[in-house]
Amino acid sequence: MASRNRALKRILGLLTVPCPNAGCSETIPYAETSTHVKHCAYTHRPCPFSSCDFICSFKDLYEHCVAAKHCEFSDMFECGTQVFIPLGGKGIILKEETTEGEGEVVVVEWFDMPDGRIFYACCIGPGTDKFSYQLKLSLASGDHLSFNSNLQRVREVSNEPPCSRYMLVPSCMLPYRKCGICIKRETH
């Protein structure tokens, strides 16, 4: 029967190691290595767009998505500030402007359906922060339509209409003049 070596376990609990990812300068407790690697911006992952086989670190993901033209538009966002979305094409990639380190990457997509247009936003990447967002559509009639939800973290962008957390704009409300999104970091 195997027994635990409690002394060795205590020593490993005190040991810190450098992150194994090239480019990351963090040192972490040995016991937290796998958790750190899972959320590290320097861990290499496949591109989240299902039609792409490119592998890069999360740190380089935004630049790759813009260069590969996964969406026709790209822009920066600051939490709490509205960004206007150009409604040509099928989506936009947004990157968070931050003063410290890498910002989050958000994809906003829209899909034409028989009854109208679906708008959906998701956060891609390994982070643990939680975000909410508000989509606001200004209609040609002068009315406004808004939708609030939490950003779901995803590992893959499938280019398919979502099953939940989306705003449906009925065809009878078209045309609209502009659409804006305001993304907020949730604080506890």
mmCIF file of C-alpha atoms in Angstrom:
data_model
loop_
_atom_site.group_PDB
_atom_site.id
_atom_site.type_symbol
_atom_site.label_atom_id
_atom_site.label_comp_id
_atom_site.label_asym_id
_atom_site.label_seq_id
_atom_site.Cartn_x
_atom_site.Cartn_y
_atom_site.Cartn_z
ATOM 1 C CA MET A 1 0.000 0.000 0.000
ATOM 2 C CA ALA A 2 1.412 3.374 -1.028
ATOM 3 C CA SER A 3 1.527 6.104 1.590
ATOM 4 C CA ARG A 4 1.817 9.846 1.213
ATOM 5 C CA ASN A 5 5.095 11.534 1.949
ATOM 6 C CA ARG A 6 3.786 14.527 3.925
ATOM 7 C CA ALA A 7 7.220 16.088 4.363
ATOM 8 C CA LEU A 8 7.838 16.061 0.616
ATOM 9 C CA LYS A 9 4.371 17.487 0.008
ATOM 10 C CA ARG A 10 5.130 20.400 2.418
ATOM 11 C CA ILE A 11 8.446 21.074 0.667
ATOM 12 C CA LEU A 12 6.735 21.104 -2.756
ATOM 13 C CA GLY A 13 4.153 23.499 -1.304
ATOM 14 C CA LEU A 14 6.929 25.978 -0.481
ATOM 15 C CA LEU A 15 8.771 25.591 -3.778
ATOM 16 C CA THR A 16 8.325 28.259 -6.459
ATOM 17 C CA VAL A 17 9.172 27.675 -10.092
ATOM 18 C CA PRO A 18 9.311 29.871 -13.189
ATOM 19 C CA CYS A 19 6.449 29.599 -15.665
ATOM 20 C CA PRO A 20 7.433 27.082 -18.364
ATOM 21 C CA ASN A 21 6.143 29.375 -21.152
ATOM 22 C CA ALA A 22 8.733 31.372 -23.075
ATOM 23 C CA GLY A 23 8.123 35.082 -22.523
ATOM 24 C CA CYS A 24 6.383 34.760 -19.147
ATOM 25 C CA SER A 25 8.496 36.040 -16.269
ATOM 26 C CA GLU A 26 6.224 34.928 -13.409
ATOM 27 C CA THR A 27 7.360 32.573 -10.678
ATOM 28 C CA ILE A 28 4.584 30.548 -9.129
ATOM 29 C CA PRO A 29 4.120 28.005 -6.367
ATOM 30 C CA TYR A 30 4.890 24.549 -7.722
ATOM 31 C CA ALA A 31 1.422 23.283 -6.768
ATOM 32 C CA GLU A 32 -0.217 26.029 -8.889
ATOM 33 C CA THR A 33 1.800 25.436 -12.062
ATOM 34 C CA SER A 34 -0.958 23.715 -14.040
ATOM 35 C CA THR A 35 -3.530 26.360 -13.065
ATOM 36 C CA HIS A 36 -1.151 29.160 -14.060
ATOM 37 C CA VAL A 37 -0.305 27.553 -17.420
ATOM 38 C CA LYS A 38 -4.015 27.137 -18.131
ATOM 39 C CA HIS A 39 -4.538 30.923 -17.756
ATOM 40 C CA CYS A 40 -1.116 32.216 -18.870
ATOM 41 C CA ALA A 41 -1.114 34.661 -21.799
ATOM 42 C CA TYR A 42 2.021 32.949 -23.167
ATOM 43 C CA THR A 43 0.587 29.418 -23.414
ATOM 44 C CA HIS A 44 0.267 28.382 -27.066
ATOM 45 C CA ARG A 45 -3.245 27.441 -28.157
ATOM 46 C CA PRO A 46 -5.029 26.898 -31.435
ATOM 47 C CA CYS A 47 -6.727 29.962 -32.909
ATOM 48 C CA PRO A 48 -10.310 30.082 -31.543
ATOM 49 C CA PHE A 49 -11.815 30.554 -35.009
ATOM 50 C CA SER A 50 -12.896 27.083 -36.098
ATOM 51 C CA SER A 51 -11.784 27.603 -39.696
ATOM 52 C CA CYS A 52 -8.153 28.336 -38.710
ATOM 53 C CA ASP A 53 -5.334 25.940 -37.763
ATOM 54 C CA PHE A 54 -2.876 28.642 -36.594
ATOM 55 C CA ILE A 55 -1.319 28.171 -33.143
ATOM 56 C CA CYS A 56 -0.163 31.150 -31.096
ATOM 57 C CA SER A 57 -0.031 32.490 -27.572
ATOM 58 C CA PHE A 58 -2.994 34.451 -26.259
ATOM 59 C CA LYS A 59 -0.654 37.446 -26.147
ATOM 60 C CA ASP A 60 -0.417 37.295 -29.964
ATOM 61 C CA LEU A 61 -4.019 36.265 -30.642
ATOM 62 C CA TYR A 62 -5.474 39.704 -31.388
ATOM 63 C CA GLU A 63 -2.734 40.529 -33.900
ATOM 64 C CA HIS A 64 -3.188 37.127 -35.570
ATOM 65 C CA CYS A 65 -6.990 37.542 -35.832
ATOM 66 C CA VAL A 66 -6.622 41.009 -37.381
ATOM 67 C CA ALA A 67 -3.913 39.840 -39.833
ATOM 68 C CA ALA A 68 -5.911 36.713 -40.796
ATOM 69 C CA LYS A 69 -9.049 38.865 -41.251
ATOM 70 C CA HIS A 70 -11.183 36.572 -39.108
ATOM 71 C CA CYS A 71 -13.533 39.558 -38.823
ATOM 72 C CA GLU A 72 -13.709 42.465 -41.243
ATOM 73 C CA PHE A 73 -13.283 45.028 -38.462
ATOM 74 C CA SER A 74 -11.138 45.438 -35.351
ATOM 75 C CA ASP A 75 -11.005 48.104 -32.667
ATOM 76 C CA MET A 76 -9.896 48.773 -29.098
ATOM 77 C CA PHE A 77 -12.237 49.152 -26.131
ATOM 78 C CA GLU A 78 -11.938 50.622 -22.680
ATOM 79 C CA CYS A 79 -14.141 49.121 -19.983
ATOM 80 C CA GLY A 80 -17.183 51.279 -19.346
ATOM 81 C CA THR A 81 -16.885 53.208 -22.630
ATOM 82 C CA GLN A 82 -19.174 52.580 -25.598
ATOM 83 C CA VAL A 83 -17.609 51.453 -28.885
ATOM 84 C CA PHE A 84 -19.608 51.845 -32.087
ATOM 85 C CA ILE A 85 -19.715 48.778 -34.272
ATOM 86 C CA PRO A 86 -19.578 49.074 -38.080
ATOM 87 C CA LEU A 87 -22.411 46.844 -39.235
ATOM 88 C CA GLY A 88 -20.967 45.680 -42.539
ATOM 89 C CA GLY A 89 -19.442 42.203 -42.610
ATOM 90 C CA LYS A 90 -20.200 39.558 -39.984
ATOM 91 C CA GLY A 91 -18.305 40.622 -36.879
ATOM 92 C CA ILE A 92 -15.719 42.694 -35.083
ATOM 93 C CA ILE A 93 -12.765 41.814 -32.854
ATOM 94 C CA LEU A 94 -12.216 44.144 -29.907
ATOM 95 C CA LYS A 95 -9.147 44.301 -27.692
ATOM 96 C CA GLU A 96 -9.194 45.875 -24.258
ATOM 97 C CA GLU A 97 -6.981 48.916 -23.775
ATOM 98 C CA THR A 98 -5.047 48.503 -20.533
ATOM 99 C CA THR A 99 -2.093 50.155 -18.894
ATOM 100 C CA GLU A 100 -0.852 46.939 -17.292
ATOM 101 C CA GLY A 101 -0.246 43.910 -19.458
ATOM 102 C CA GLU A 102 -2.473 42.179 -21.935
ATOM 103 C CA GLY A 103 -6.109 43.123 -22.335
ATOM 104 C CA GLU A 104 -9.032 40.834 -23.030
ATOM 105 C CA VAL A 105 -10.160 39.952 -26.566
ATOM 106 C CA VAL A 106 -13.892 40.148 -27.333
ATOM 107 C CA VAL A 107 -15.620 39.010 -30.518
ATOM 108 C CA VAL A 108 -18.972 40.532 -31.487
ATOM 109 C CA GLU A 109 -20.782 38.661 -34.245
ATOM 110 C CA TRP A 110 -24.101 39.113 -36.007
ATOM 111 C CA PHE A 111 -26.089 36.631 -38.028
ATOM 112 C CA ASP A 112 -28.948 37.276 -40.438
ATOM 113 C CA MET A 113 -31.873 34.984 -39.650
ATOM 114 C CA PRO A 114 -35.306 34.636 -41.293
ATOM 115 C CA ASP A 115 -36.920 36.702 -38.503
ATOM 116 C CA GLY A 116 -34.206 39.342 -38.074
ATOM 117 C CA ARG A 117 -30.578 39.679 -37.018
ATOM 118 C CA ILE A 118 -28.889 38.046 -34.003
ATOM 119 C CA PHE A 119 -26.123 39.935 -32.156
ATOM 120 C CA TYR A 120 -23.771 38.019 -29.848
ATOM 121 C CA ALA A 121 -20.580 38.818 -27.940
ATOM 122 C CA CYS A 122 -18.073 36.496 -26.264
ATOM 123 C CA CYS A 123 -14.700 36.799 -24.582
ATOM 124 C CA ILE A 124 -11.940 34.563 -25.904
ATOM 125 C CA GLY A 125 -8.883 33.631 -23.991
ATOM 126 C CA PRO A 126 -7.689 32.077 -20.782
ATOM 127 C CA GLY A 127 -8.467 34.838 -18.248
ATOM 128 C CA THR A 128 -10.565 34.510 -15.130
ATOM 129 C CA ASP A 129 -12.060 38.025 -14.939
ATOM 130 C CA LYS A 130 -15.782 38.310 -15.546
ATOM 131 C CA PHE A 131 -17.386 40.911 -17.810
ATOM 132 C CA SER A 132 -20.857 42.153 -18.618
ATOM 133 C CA TYR A 133 -21.884 44.016 -21.725
ATOM 134 C CA GLN A 134 -24.691 46.120 -23.117
ATOM 135 C CA LEU A 135 -25.562 46.245 -26.802
ATOM 136 C CA LYS A 136 -27.513 49.328 -27.837
ATOM 137 C CA LEU A 137 -29.088 49.701 -31.270
ATOM 138 C CA SER A 138 -30.270 53.082 -32.526
ATOM 139 C CA LEU A 139 -33.147 52.515 -34.922
ATOM 140 C CA ALA A 140 -34.006 54.667 -37.942
ATOM 141 C CA SER A 141 -37.302 55.550 -36.193
ATOM 142 C CA GLY A 142 -35.343 57.265 -33.403
ATOM 143 C CA ASP A 143 -36.097 54.453 -30.930
ATOM 144 C CA HIS A 144 -33.404 52.443 -29.144
ATOM 145 C CA LEU A 145 -33.175 48.761 -28.402
ATOM 146 C CA SER A 146 -30.745 47.499 -25.737
ATOM 147 C CA PHE A 147 -29.639 44.140 -24.396
ATOM 148 C CA ASN A 148 -27.588 43.313 -21.279
ATOM 149 C CA SER A 149 -25.760 40.049 -20.612
ATOM 150 C CA ASN A 150 -22.574 38.554 -19.218
ATOM 151 C CA LEU A 151 -19.728 37.815 -21.599
ATOM 152 C CA GLN A 152 -19.236 34.104 -21.866
ATOM 153 C CA ARG A 153 -15.633 32.879 -22.079
ATOM 154 C CA VAL A 154 -15.155 30.557 -25.021
ATOM 155 C CA ARG A 155 -12.239 28.628 -26.459
ATOM 156 C CA GLU A 156 -13.699 28.443 -29.959
ATOM 157 C CA VAL A 157 -15.582 30.861 -32.211
ATOM 158 C CA SER A 158 -17.649 28.641 -34.471
ATOM 159 C CA ASN A 159 -19.104 31.235 -36.872
ATOM 160 C CA GLU A 160 -22.512 29.678 -36.128
ATOM 161 C CA PRO A 161 -25.480 31.438 -34.503
ATOM 162 C CA PRO A 162 -25.401 31.019 -30.709
ATOM 163 C CA CYS A 163 -28.029 29.117 -28.702
ATOM 164 C CA SER A 164 -28.170 31.606 -25.806
ATOM 165 C CA ARG A 165 -27.064 35.053 -24.588
ATOM 166 C CA TYR A 166 -27.890 36.897 -27.798
ATOM 167 C CA MET A 167 -30.055 39.814 -28.897
ATOM 168 C CA LEU A 168 -32.546 39.253 -31.736
ATOM 169 C CA VAL A 169 -33.505 42.389 -33.630
ATOM 170 C CA PRO A 170 -36.772 41.616 -35.459
ATOM 171 C CA SER A 171 -36.891 42.397 -39.185
ATOM 172 C CA CYS A 172 -39.742 44.842 -38.539
ATOM 173 C CA MET A 173 -37.304 47.084 -36.595
ATOM 174 C CA LEU A 174 -34.903 47.437 -39.498
ATOM 175 C CA PRO A 175 -33.152 49.504 -40.667
ATOM 176 C CA TYR A 176 -31.060 50.761 -37.774
ATOM 177 C CA ARG A 177 -28.526 53.544 -37.827
ATOM 178 C CA LYS A 178 -25.833 52.394 -35.444
ATOM 179 C CA CYS A 179 -24.959 49.812 -32.847
ATOM 180 C CA GLY A 180 -22.770 50.292 -29.800
ATOM 181 C CA ILE A 181 -21.345 47.955 -27.197
ATOM 182 C CA CYS A 182 -20.244 48.859 -23.680
ATOM 183 C CA ILE A 183 -18.194 46.208 -21.865
ATOM 184 C CA LYS A 184 -17.695 46.361 -18.089
ATOM 185 C CA ARG A 185 -15.424 44.359 -15.817
ATOM 186 C CA GLU A 186 -17.435 42.782 -13.009
ATOM 187 C CA THR A 187 -16.141 43.576 -9.519
ATOM 188 C CA HIS A 188 -16.954 41.543 -6.430
#
